[in-house]
Coordinates of C-alpha atoms in Angstrom, one line a residue:
Chain F
M1 CA -47.8 -28.1 46.9
S2 CA -49.0 -31.6 45.9
N3 CA -52.6 -30.3 45.5
E4 CA -51.6 -28.2 42.6
H5 CA -53.5 -29.4 39.5
P6 CA -51.9 -28.7 36.2
D7 CA -54.4 -26.7 34.2
R8 CA -53.3 -25.0 31.0
G9 CA -55.3 -21.8 31.5
G10 CA -55.5 -22.0 35.3
P11 CA -53.5 -20.2 38.0
V12 CA -50.7 -22.7 37.9
A13 CA -50.1 -22.1 34.2
R14 CA -50.2 -18.4 34.7
L15 CA -47.8 -18.6 37.6
G16 CA -45.5 -20.7 35.4
R17 CA -45.6 -18.0 32.8
V18 CA -44.8 -15.3 35.3
V19 CA -41.9 -17.3 36.7
G20 CA -40.6 -18.0 33.2
A21 CA -40.7 -14.3 32.3
V22 CA -38.8 -13.4 35.5
E23 CA -36.2 -16.1 34.6
N24 CA -35.8 -14.8 31.1
F25 CA -35.5 -11.2 32.3
L26 CA -33.0 -12.0 35.1
I27 CA -30.7 -14.1 32.8
T28 CA -30.6 -11.4 30.2
V29 CA -29.8 -8.7 32.8
L30 CA -27.2 -10.9 34.5
L31 CA -25.3 -11.9 31.4
T32 CA -25.3 -8.4 30.0
G33 CA -24.0 -7.2 33.4
M34 CA -21.3 -9.9 33.5
I35 CA -20.1 -9.1 30.0
L36 CA -19.8 -5.4 30.8
L37 CA -18.3 -5.9 34.2
A38 CA -15.7 -8.5 33.0
G39 CA -14.8 -6.3 30.1
G40 CA -14.7 -3.2 32.3
Q41 CA -12.3 -4.8 34.8
I42 CA -9.8 -5.5 32.0
I43 CA -10.0 -2.0 30.7
L44 CA -9.7 -0.5 34.2
R45 CA -6.7 -2.7 34.9
D46 CA -4.8 -2.2 31.6
I47 CA -5.5 1.4 31.1
W48 CA -5.8 2.9 34.6
H49 CA -4.0 0.1 36.5
M50 CA -6.9 -0.2 39.0
A51 CA -9.6 -2.7 39.8
L52 CA -12.9 -2.8 41.5
S53 CA -12.4 -4.9 44.6
W54 CA -16.0 -6.2 44.5
G55 CA -15.8 -6.9 40.7
D56 CA -14.3 -10.4 40.7
P57 CA -16.4 -11.8 43.6
L58 CA -19.5 -10.4 42.1
L59 CA -18.7 -12.0 38.8
R60 CA -18.1 -15.4 40.5
V61 CA -21.5 -15.2 42.2
S62 CA -23.1 -14.3 38.9
V63 CA -21.8 -17.5 37.4
L64 CA -23.6 -19.5 40.1
W65 CA -26.8 -17.5 39.5
I66 CA -26.6 -17.7 35.7
G67 CA -25.9 -21.5 36.0
L68 CA -29.0 -22.1 38.1
L69 CA -31.2 -19.8 36.2
G70 CA -30.1 -21.6 33.0
A71 CA -30.9 -24.9 34.7
M72 CA -34.4 -23.7 35.6
I73 CA -35.0 -22.8 32.0
A74 CA -33.5 -26.1 30.9
T75 CA -36.1 -27.8 33.2
R76 CA -38.9 -25.6 31.7
E77 CA -37.9 -26.7 28.2
G78 CA -37.1 -30.3 29.1
K79 CA -33.5 -29.9 27.9
H80 CA -31.4 -31.3 30.7
I81 CA -28.5 -33.4 29.5
H82 CA -29.4 -37.1 29.7
I83 CA -28.7 -40.4 28.1
N84 CA -31.6 -42.1 26.5
V85 CA -30.8 -45.5 25.1
L86 CA -33.3 -47.8 26.7
Q87 CA -36.5 -45.7 26.3
R88 CA -36.3 -46.1 22.6
L89 CA -36.0 -49.9 22.9
V90 CA -38.9 -50.7 25.2
P91 CA -42.6 -50.8 24.4
P92 CA -44.3 -47.3 24.3
R93 CA -46.3 -48.0 27.5
L94 CA -43.2 -48.8 29.5
A95 CA -41.5 -45.7 28.0
T96 CA -44.3 -43.5 29.2
I97 CA -44.1 -45.0 32.7
S98 CA -40.3 -44.5 32.8
R99 CA -40.8 -40.9 31.8
A100 CA -43.2 -40.3 34.6
L101 CA -40.8 -42.0 37.0
N102 CA -38.0 -39.8 35.8
D103 CA -40.0 -36.7 36.6
L104 CA -41.0 -38.0 40.0
I105 CA -37.5 -38.9 41.0
S106 CA -36.1 -35.6 39.7
A107 CA -38.7 -33.7 41.7
L108 CA -37.8 -35.7 44.8
I109 CA -34.1 -35.1 44.4
C110 CA -34.4 -31.4 43.5
G111 CA -36.8 -30.9 46.4
T112 CA -34.4 -32.5 48.9
V113 CA -31.5 -30.3 47.7
S114 CA -33.8 -27.3 48.0
Y115 CA -34.7 -28.2 51.5
Y116 CA -31.1 -28.6 52.7
A117 CA -30.2 -25.4 50.8
V118 CA -32.8 -23.5 52.8
L119 CA -31.1 -24.8 56.0
F120 CA -27.7 -23.8 54.6
V121 CA -29.0 -20.3 53.8
L122 CA -30.7 -19.8 57.1
M123 CA -27.5 -20.9 58.9
D124 CA -25.4 -18.3 57.1
K125 CA -28.0 -15.7 57.6
E126 CA -27.9 -16.3 61.3
A127 CA -24.1 -16.3 61.4
G128 CA -24.2 -13.0 59.4
T129 CA -21.1 -14.0 57.3
R130 CA -20.2 -11.7 54.5
A131 CA -19.4 -12.8 51.0
F132 CA -17.6 -9.6 49.8
A133 CA -17.8 -5.9 50.4
S134 CA -21.0 -5.4 52.4
V135 CA -22.9 -8.2 50.7
Q136 CA -24.0 -11.0 53.0
S137 CA -23.3 -14.6 52.0
W138 CA -26.9 -15.7 52.3
V139 CA -28.0 -13.2 49.6
C140 CA -25.6 -14.9 47.2
E141 CA -26.6 -18.4 48.2
I142 CA -30.4 -17.8 48.0
I143 CA -30.5 -18.8 44.4
I144 CA -29.7 -22.4 45.3
P145 CA -32.9 -23.2 47.3
I146 CA -34.9 -21.1 44.8
G147 CA -33.4 -22.7 41.7
F148 CA -33.8 -26.3 43.0
G149 CA -37.2 -25.5 44.4
V150 CA -38.5 -24.2 41.1
M151 CA -37.0 -27.2 39.3
A152 CA -38.6 -29.6 41.8
L153 CA -42.1 -28.0 41.3
R154 CA -41.7 -28.1 37.5
F155 CA -40.7 -31.8 37.6
L156 CA -43.6 -32.5 39.9
L157 CA -46.0 -30.7 37.6
C158 CA -44.8 -32.7 34.7
F159 CA -45.3 -35.9 36.7
L160 CA -48.8 -35.0 37.6
Q161 CA -49.6 -34.1 34.0
R162 CA -48.3 -37.5 32.9
L163 CA -50.4 -39.2 35.5
M164 CA -53.5 -37.6 34.0
G165 CA -52.5 -38.9 30.6
K166 CA -51.4 -35.5 29.2
T167 CA -48.2 -34.9 27.5
P168 CA -46.4 -32.0 29.2
P169 CA -45.4 -29.2 26.8
L170 CA -41.8 -30.2 27.4
E171 CA -42.0 -33.5 25.6
D172 CA -39.3 -34.7 23.3
R173 CA -36.2 -34.5 25.5
I174 CA -33.8 -35.2 22.8
Q175 CA -30.1 -34.9 23.5
T176 CA -28.9 -33.8 20.1
P177 CA -29.6 -30.2 18.9
Chain R
M1 CA -27.1 -52.7 49.3
I2 CA -24.9 -50.0 47.9
F3 CA -24.3 -52.1 44.8
L4 CA -28.0 -52.5 44.3
A5 CA -28.5 -48.7 44.7
G6 CA -25.8 -48.1 42.1
A7 CA -27.3 -50.5 39.6
L8 CA -30.7 -48.8 40.1
L9 CA -29.2 -45.4 39.5
L10 CA -27.4 -46.6 36.3
L11 CA -30.7 -48.0 35.1
L12 CA -32.4 -44.7 35.7
A13 CA -29.6 -42.9 33.8
L14 CA -30.1 -45.3 30.9
F15 CA -33.8 -44.6 30.9
G16 CA -33.3 -40.9 30.5
T17 CA -33.3 -39.4 34.0
P18 CA -31.4 -36.1 33.8
L19 CA -27.8 -36.9 34.7
F20 CA -27.5 -34.1 37.3
V21 CA -30.3 -35.8 39.2
V22 CA -28.7 -39.2 39.0
I23 CA -25.3 -37.8 40.2
T24 CA -26.9 -35.8 43.0
A25 CA -28.9 -38.9 44.1
A26 CA -25.7 -41.0 44.1
A27 CA -24.0 -38.3 46.3
M28 CA -26.9 -38.2 48.7
L29 CA -27.1 -41.9 49.1
R30 CA -23.4 -42.0 49.9
F31 CA -23.5 -39.2 52.4
A32 CA -26.6 -40.5 54.1
H33 CA -24.9 -43.9 54.3
A34 CA -21.9 -42.4 55.9
G35 CA -24.0 -40.4 58.3
I36 CA -23.0 -37.0 56.9
N37 CA -25.5 -34.2 57.0
L38 CA -26.9 -33.6 53.5
S39 CA -26.3 -29.8 53.9
V40 CA -22.9 -30.6 52.4
I41 CA -24.7 -30.8 49.0
P42 CA -25.7 -27.1 48.8
I43 CA -22.3 -26.2 50.3
E44 CA -20.6 -28.1 47.4
I45 CA -22.9 -26.5 44.8
Y46 CA -21.9 -23.1 46.2
R47 CA -18.4 -23.8 45.1
L48 CA -19.5 -23.0 41.6
A49 CA -19.3 -19.4 42.9
E50 CA -15.8 -19.9 44.2
T51 CA -14.1 -21.1 41.0
P52 CA -12.8 -18.1 39.0
V53 CA -12.2 -19.8 35.7
L54 CA -15.8 -20.9 35.4
L55 CA -16.6 -17.4 34.3
A56 CA -15.2 -18.4 30.9
I57 CA -18.0 -20.9 30.4
P58 CA -21.0 -18.6 30.0
L59 CA -19.0 -16.0 28.2
F60 CA -17.4 -18.3 25.6
T61 CA -20.7 -20.2 25.1
F62 CA -22.6 -16.9 24.4
A63 CA -19.9 -15.7 22.0
G64 CA -20.0 -19.1 20.2
Y65 CA -23.8 -18.9 19.8
L66 CA -23.5 -15.4 18.4
V67 CA -21.0 -16.4 15.8
S68 CA -23.2 -19.4 14.8
E69 CA -26.2 -17.2 14.5
S70 CA -24.4 -14.7 12.2
R71 CA -23.4 -15.3 8.6
A72 CA -19.8 -15.9 9.7
P73 CA -19.8 -19.6 8.6
G74 CA -20.6 -18.5 5.0
R75 CA -17.8 -16.0 5.0
L76 CA -15.4 -18.6 6.4
V77 CA -16.3 -21.0 3.5
R78 CA -15.9 -18.3 0.8
L79 CA -12.6 -17.2 2.3
S80 CA -11.3 -20.8 2.4
H81 CA -12.3 -21.4 -1.2
A82 CA -10.7 -18.3 -2.5
L83 CA -7.4 -18.9 -0.7
L84 CA -6.8 -22.6 -1.1
G85 CA -9.1 -23.7 -4.0
W86 CA -6.1 -23.9 -6.3
M87 CA -4.3 -26.7 -4.4
P88 CA -5.2 -30.4 -4.6
G89 CA -7.3 -31.1 -1.5
G90 CA -6.8 -27.5 -0.6
F91 CA -10.5 -26.7 0.1
A92 CA -10.8 -29.9 2.1
I93 CA -7.8 -28.9 4.3
I94 CA -9.2 -25.5 4.9
S95 CA -12.6 -27.0 5.7
L96 CA -10.9 -29.2 8.3
S97 CA -9.2 -26.3 9.8
A98 CA -12.3 -24.1 9.8
C99 CA -14.3 -26.9 11.5
A100 CA -11.6 -27.3 14.1
L101 CA -11.5 -23.5 14.8
F102 CA -15.3 -23.4 14.9
T103 CA -15.6 -26.4 17.3
A104 CA -12.9 -24.9 19.6
F105 CA -15.3 -22.0 20.0
N106 CA -18.5 -24.0 20.4
G107 CA -17.2 -26.9 22.5
A108 CA -18.3 -29.8 20.3
S109 CA -22.0 -29.9 20.9
G110 CA -23.0 -30.8 17.4
V111 CA -23.3 -27.1 16.4
T112 CA -20.4 -27.5 13.9
I113 CA -22.2 -30.0 11.7
I114 CA -25.4 -27.9 11.8
A115 CA -24.0 -24.5 11.3
L116 CA -20.8 -24.9 9.3
G117 CA -21.0 -28.5 7.9
A118 CA -24.3 -27.6 6.2
L119 CA -22.4 -24.9 4.3
I120 CA -19.2 -26.8 3.7
Y121 CA -20.9 -30.0 2.4
P122 CA -22.5 -28.5 -0.7
A123 CA -19.5 -26.3 -1.3
L124 CA -17.2 -29.3 -1.3
K125 CA -19.3 -31.1 -3.8
E126 CA -19.5 -28.1 -6.0
A127 CA -15.7 -27.8 -5.8
G128 CA -15.5 -31.3 -7.3
Y129 CA -15.1 -33.5 -4.3
S130 CA -17.0 -36.8 -4.3
E131 CA -20.2 -37.0 -2.4
R132 CA -18.9 -39.7 -0.1
F133 CA -15.7 -37.9 0.7
S134 CA -17.6 -34.7 1.4
L135 CA -20.1 -36.4 3.7
G136 CA -17.3 -38.2 5.6
L137 CA -15.3 -35.1 6.0
V138 CA -18.1 -33.0 7.3
T139 CA -19.2 -35.7 9.8
A140 CA -15.7 -36.5 11.0
S141 CA -14.8 -32.8 11.5
G142 CA -17.9 -32.1 13.6
S143 CA -15.9 -32.8 16.7
L144 CA -12.5 -31.9 15.4
G145 CA -11.0 -29.1 17.5
V146 CA -11.9 -30.0 21.1
L147 CA -8.2 -30.0 21.8
F148 CA -7.7 -26.4 20.9
A149 CA -8.2 -23.4 23.1
P150 CA -10.7 -22.2 24.2
A151 CA -12.7 -25.4 23.9
L152 CA -15.0 -25.8 26.9
P153 CA -14.3 -29.5 27.4
L154 CA -10.7 -28.7 28.0
I155 CA -11.6 -26.0 30.5
L156 CA -14.0 -28.3 32.2
Y157 CA -11.4 -31.1 32.4
G158 CA -9.0 -28.7 34.0
I159 CA -11.5 -27.6 36.6
I160 CA -12.5 -31.1 37.6
A161 CA -8.9 -32.4 37.7
Q162 CA -7.7 -29.5 39.8
Q163 CA -10.5 -30.0 42.2
Q164 CA -9.2 -33.5 42.8
G165 CA -5.7 -32.4 43.2
V166 CA -4.0 -35.7 42.5
G167 CA -0.8 -36.0 40.4
G168 CA 0.5 -32.5 40.9
S169 CA -1.2 -29.2 40.0
F170 CA -1.3 -27.7 36.6
T171 CA -3.0 -24.7 35.0
I172 CA -5.7 -24.4 32.3
D173 CA -3.1 -22.6 30.1
Q174 CA -0.8 -25.7 30.3
L175 CA -3.8 -27.8 29.2
F176 CA -4.3 -25.5 26.2
L177 CA -0.6 -25.8 25.3
A178 CA -0.8 -29.6 25.6
G179 CA -3.7 -29.8 23.2
L180 CA -1.9 -27.8 20.5
L181 CA 0.4 -30.5 18.9
P182 CA -2.1 -33.4 19.2
G183 CA -4.8 -31.3 17.7
M184 CA -2.5 -30.3 14.9
L185 CA -1.6 -34.0 14.4
M186 CA -5.2 -34.8 13.8
V187 CA -5.8 -32.0 11.4
G188 CA -2.5 -32.8 9.7
M189 CA -3.2 -36.5 9.2
L190 CA -6.7 -35.8 7.8
S191 CA -5.2 -33.1 5.5
A192 CA -2.6 -35.5 4.1
W193 CA -5.2 -38.0 3.4
S194 CA -7.4 -35.4 1.7
I195 CA -4.6 -34.4 -0.6
W196 CA -3.7 -38.0 -1.5
K197 CA -7.4 -39.0 -2.0
N198 CA -8.2 -36.1 -4.3
R199 CA -4.9 -35.9 -6.3
G200 CA -6.6 -36.1 -9.7
Q201 CA -9.2 -33.5 -8.9
P202 CA -9.9 -30.5 -11.1
L203 CA -8.5 -27.3 -9.6
H204 CA -9.7 -23.7 -9.4
P205 CA -7.2 -21.1 -10.4
F206 CA -6.2 -18.7 -7.7
T207 CA -7.3 -15.1 -8.5
P208 CA -6.0 -12.3 -6.3
R209 CA -9.2 -10.4 -6.9
A210 CA -11.4 -13.1 -5.4
A211 CA -9.0 -13.6 -2.6
W212 CA -8.9 -9.9 -1.8
E213 CA -12.7 -9.7 -1.8
A214 CA -13.1 -12.7 0.5
I215 CA -10.6 -11.2 2.9
R216 CA -12.2 -7.8 2.8
E217 CA -15.6 -9.5 3.5
S218 CA -14.4 -11.2 6.7
I219 CA -11.8 -8.6 7.7
W220 CA -13.5 -8.1 11.1
E221 CA -13.7 -11.7 12.0
L222 CA -10.1 -12.5 11.0
P223 CA -8.6 -11.0 14.2
L224 CA -10.8 -13.2 16.4
P225 CA -8.6 -16.4 16.4
V226 CA -5.6 -14.2 16.9
I227 CA -7.1 -12.4 19.9
V228 CA -8.3 -15.7 21.5
L229 CA -5.6 -18.1 20.6
G230 CA -2.8 -15.6 20.7
G231 CA -4.0 -14.0 23.8
I232 CA -4.3 -17.2 25.7
Y233 CA -1.3 -19.1 24.3
S234 CA 1.0 -16.1 24.8
G235 CA -0.2 -15.7 28.4
F236 CA -1.3 -12.1 27.8
F237 CA -4.9 -12.9 28.9
A238 CA -6.1 -15.2 31.6
V239 CA -8.8 -17.6 30.2
S240 CA -11.7 -15.7 31.7
E241 CA -10.3 -12.4 30.5
A242 CA -9.9 -13.8 27.0
A243 CA -13.6 -14.9 27.2
A244 CA -14.7 -11.4 28.2
V245 CA -12.7 -9.8 25.4
T246 CA -13.9 -12.3 22.8
T247 CA -17.5 -11.8 23.8
L248 CA -17.3 -8.0 23.7
Y249 CA -15.5 -8.2 20.3
V250 CA -18.0 -10.6 18.8
I251 CA -21.0 -8.5 20.0
I252 CA -19.4 -5.3 18.4
V253 CA -18.6 -7.1 15.1
E254 CA -21.8 -9.1 14.6
V255 CA -24.3 -6.7 16.0
F256 CA -22.9 -3.3 15.3
I257 CA -20.5 -3.7 12.3
Y258 CA -22.0 -6.5 10.2
R259 CA -25.5 -5.9 11.7
E260 CA -26.5 -9.5 11.1
I261 CA -27.9 -10.0 14.6
A262 CA -30.5 -7.4 15.7
I263 CA -30.3 -6.2 19.3
R264 CA -33.8 -7.5 19.9
E265 CA -32.5 -11.0 19.1
L266 CA -29.9 -10.9 21.8
P267 CA -32.2 -11.9 24.8
R268 CA -33.3 -15.0 22.9
I269 CA -29.7 -16.0 22.0
M270 CA -28.7 -15.3 25.6
R271 CA -31.5 -17.5 26.9
E272 CA -30.7 -20.3 24.5
S273 CA -27.0 -20.3 25.2
M274 CA -27.4 -20.0 29.0
L275 CA -29.8 -23.0 28.9
L276 CA -26.8 -25.1 27.8
V277 CA -24.6 -23.4 30.4
G278 CA -27.2 -24.2 33.1
A279 CA -27.4 -27.8 32.0
I280 CA -23.6 -28.1 32.3
M281 CA -23.4 -26.2 35.5
V282 CA -25.9 -28.3 37.5
I283 CA -24.0 -31.4 36.4
L284 CA -20.8 -29.7 37.5
G285 CA -22.3 -28.7 40.8
A286 CA -23.7 -32.2 41.4
S287 CA -20.3 -33.7 40.5
M288 CA -18.6 -31.4 43.0
A289 CA -20.7 -33.1 45.7
S290 CA -20.4 -36.6 44.3
T291 CA -16.6 -36.4 43.8
N292 CA -16.3 -35.8 47.5
A293 CA -18.5 -38.7 48.2
L294 CA -16.5 -40.9 45.9
I295 CA -13.2 -39.9 47.5
D296 CA -14.8 -40.3 50.9
A297 CA -15.8 -43.8 50.0
Q298 CA -12.3 -44.5 48.6
V299 CA -13.9 -45.7 45.3
P300 CA -11.0 -44.6 43.1
T301 CA -8.5 -46.4 45.5
H302 CA -10.5 -49.6 45.4
L303 CA -10.9 -49.3 41.6
F304 CA -7.1 -48.9 41.3
E305 CA -6.4 -51.9 43.5
L306 CA -8.8 -54.0 41.5
L307 CA -7.3 -53.0 38.2
R308 CA -3.7 -53.3 39.5
S309 CA -4.3 -56.9 40.4
Q310 CA -5.3 -57.7 36.8
I311 CA -3.3 -55.2 34.8
H312 CA 0.3 -54.7 35.6
D313 CA 1.8 -52.3 33.2
K314 CA 0.9 -48.9 32.0
L315 CA 0.6 -49.8 28.3
A316 CA -2.0 -52.4 28.9
F317 CA -3.9 -49.9 31.1
L318 CA -3.7 -47.3 28.3
A319 CA -5.1 -49.9 25.8
L320 CA -8.0 -50.7 28.1
L321 CA -8.5 -46.9 28.6
N322 CA -8.8 -46.3 24.9
V323 CA -11.4 -49.0 24.4
F324 CA -13.4 -47.9 27.4
L325 CA -13.3 -44.2 26.5
L326 CA -14.3 -44.8 22.9
F327 CA -17.3 -46.7 24.3
I328 CA -18.1 -43.9 26.7
G329 CA -17.7 -41.4 24.0
T330 CA -20.5 -43.0 21.9
M331 CA -22.8 -43.0 24.9
L332 CA -22.3 -39.7 26.7
D333 CA -21.9 -36.2 25.5
I334 CA -18.5 -34.8 26.1
F335 CA -19.4 -32.6 29.1
S336 CA -21.1 -35.2 31.2
A337 CA -18.4 -37.7 30.3
V338 CA -15.7 -35.4 31.7
V339 CA -17.7 -34.6 34.8
I340 CA -18.6 -38.2 35.5
M341 CA -15.5 -40.2 34.4
V342 CA -12.6 -37.9 35.3
P343 CA -13.0 -38.2 39.1
L344 CA -12.9 -41.9 38.7
L345 CA -10.2 -42.3 36.1
L346 CA -7.7 -39.6 37.2
P347 CA -6.6 -41.2 40.4
V348 CA -6.3 -44.5 38.7
A349 CA -4.4 -43.1 35.8
V350 CA -2.0 -41.2 38.1
G351 CA -1.5 -44.5 39.9
Y352 CA -0.2 -46.0 36.6
G353 CA 2.1 -43.0 36.3
I354 CA 0.2 -41.0 33.7
D355 CA 0.5 -37.3 33.8
P356 CA -2.9 -35.6 34.5
V357 CA -2.4 -33.2 31.6
H358 CA -1.7 -36.1 29.2
L359 CA -4.7 -37.9 30.6
G360 CA -6.8 -34.9 29.7
I361 CA -5.6 -34.9 26.1
I362 CA -6.1 -38.7 25.8
F363 CA -9.6 -38.4 27.3
L364 CA -10.8 -35.7 25.0
A365 CA -9.1 -37.2 21.9
N366 CA -11.0 -40.4 22.6
M367 CA -14.3 -38.5 23.2
Q368 CA -13.8 -36.7 19.9
L369 CA -13.5 -40.0 18.1
G370 CA -16.4 -41.4 20.1
Y371 CA -18.7 -38.8 18.5
F372 CA -18.6 -40.6 15.2
T373 CA -17.7 -44.1 16.2
P374 CA -20.1 -46.5 14.6
P375 CA -22.7 -47.7 15.3
V376 CA -24.1 -45.1 17.8
G377 CA -21.8 -42.0 17.8
M378 CA -24.0 -39.0 18.1
D379 CA -22.6 -37.0 15.1
L380 CA -23.4 -39.9 12.8
F381 CA -27.1 -39.6 13.5
L382 CA -26.9 -35.8 13.4
S383 CA -25.2 -36.0 9.9
S384 CA -27.6 -38.6 8.6
F385 CA -30.5 -36.4 9.7
R386 CA -29.1 -33.1 8.5
F387 CA -27.9 -34.3 5.1
D388 CA -30.7 -36.7 4.5
K389 CA -28.5 -39.7 4.0
S390 CA -29.1 -43.2 5.3
I391 CA -27.1 -44.1 8.4
I392 CA -25.3 -46.9 6.4
E393 CA -24.1 -44.3 3.9
V394 CA -22.8 -42.1 6.7
Y395 CA -21.0 -45.1 8.2
R396 CA -19.3 -45.9 4.9
A397 CA -18.4 -42.3 4.3
T398 CA -16.8 -41.7 7.7
L399 CA -15.0 -45.0 8.0
P400 CA -11.7 -43.9 6.4
F401 CA -11.7 -40.7 8.5
F402 CA -12.4 -42.9 11.6
F403 CA -9.4 -45.1 11.0
I404 CA -7.1 -42.2 10.4
L405 CA -8.1 -40.5 13.6
L406 CA -8.0 -43.8 15.4
I407 CA -4.3 -43.9 14.5
A408 CA -3.9 -40.3 15.6
V409 CA -5.6 -41.1 19.0
L410 CA -3.2 -44.1 19.4
I411 CA -0.2 -41.9 18.7
I412 CA -1.5 -39.3 21.2
T413 CA -2.1 -42.0 23.8
Y414 CA 1.3 -43.8 23.6
W415 CA 3.5 -40.8 22.9
P416 CA 3.1 -38.6 26.0
A417 CA 5.8 -36.2 24.8
L418 CA 3.6 -35.0 22.0
S419 CA 1.3 -33.5 24.6
L420 CA 3.7 -32.6 27.2
T421 CA 6.7 -31.0 25.3
L422 CA 5.2 -27.6 25.0
T423 CA 4.1 -27.5 28.6
G424 CA 7.5 -28.2 29.9
R425 CA 6.2 -31.0 32.2

């Protein structure tokens, strides 16, 4: 993917927008579902003294999914938690270099996690382990390689944009709200 | 070699590399060094899906965002004024309590100063409190309340500490109980000072009519603390159940009864709140992996042995801990501090005979103070920015509050029974 050239109106930017829309949609649906299911479980238990056996495991997997989707969005908007004491103190040029370096390292680390997560998912798919009910484990795990993969690509894109002297749209990574 | 890599990672962190990347990189280096296949990292991350109490994090965060987006903060201020405006320092006391309650819901991420402080500050001045006192109170109470249920930092501490399993097991509910008295001590000491400081101040007579109207206005939100705090502290709800009930209740009240948040706004609020959840979750996931790497490399054991040779007794260790945590609290936000520091500190503290529940309270009390410890506490800048005051003015205004809470933190640290009595530990 290293031959991807960041171009605001080009296919990369369009793809970015599509992925962003999918993330937004999924996170809304997931959170709504979680609220309803978690509330429903309590009502079922307290009023009819019953519970959906797949309810709790599904909720737990949703937490992982929502966490990674949220992290993907945080990458998109440049809002990951970080400390930033030195960047403010060094000359602007050095600060720019350090920002580019941050993006490159983040891309490398996320890419590595994604690679090993693919292996992990494939292994579980082959073994055919079940997470709960008739849901296979690999289906629940698939968000890990996807999430870290998308984050890696976004960091990489940011890095390339900085190399070309552009400021990525996700500038201003301030910690405070 | 390992030392060099560690120094490099620290430098990266200080230059603004996202913390989850730094922590993951540290774990990878360690595993690679020990010849362990890096597939353990996604396996550890998957443990996020195997920890039931984590469900509380997205739910409470979303509920907190909803409350902040509604006009609830304004109602809270009017209610406070109507009920306690007649008493010297009364409005200040209620402001402190309101901030503590609000922060307990929002998890101390600076939202309190922005959402509630911005309303309380002008109201305090209008009620006759001096500008400096008002500014100090609002800044200092921006992080008050992290010791009360259902504050996310408490839940997070519980999760991380349980995962380590040193010093005996405990439940999140016990942690909530442990925070109760220390949290009240903080609010109580600040309240006492507020009364004394404002003893000559003009008072507003209590009118039943105004009080009744303020109560009627917020009648739907008043049960909220009862549901959450009562439900959790009485043991009626598990933490994640309380989160689900709270979220449903808040949606019904703010969206359908008060109609202050349109349904079409919900996806945006969901996205914004889940962005924060995502940022916390990847750090948590990374720390699940790095904690194992730390234990594997026996880092806490070595750290303990090193400290033990220098510091012999528990009291000296606690003093050092206070200084260290205050420093960390000015540098790191509370979530990353818990995730990064607890795996290192907990085994050491247990080695010195400190109860893990007590350590959690000490840890968070220090972090809370760190938020406005001069010169670099985050809330000082936030307040200076939000209220358009020079940073020096903010320092001066918060200093008395800082010293009062410092005393509270010392009491909490050296008097374990205050935290542990209610838990029966």
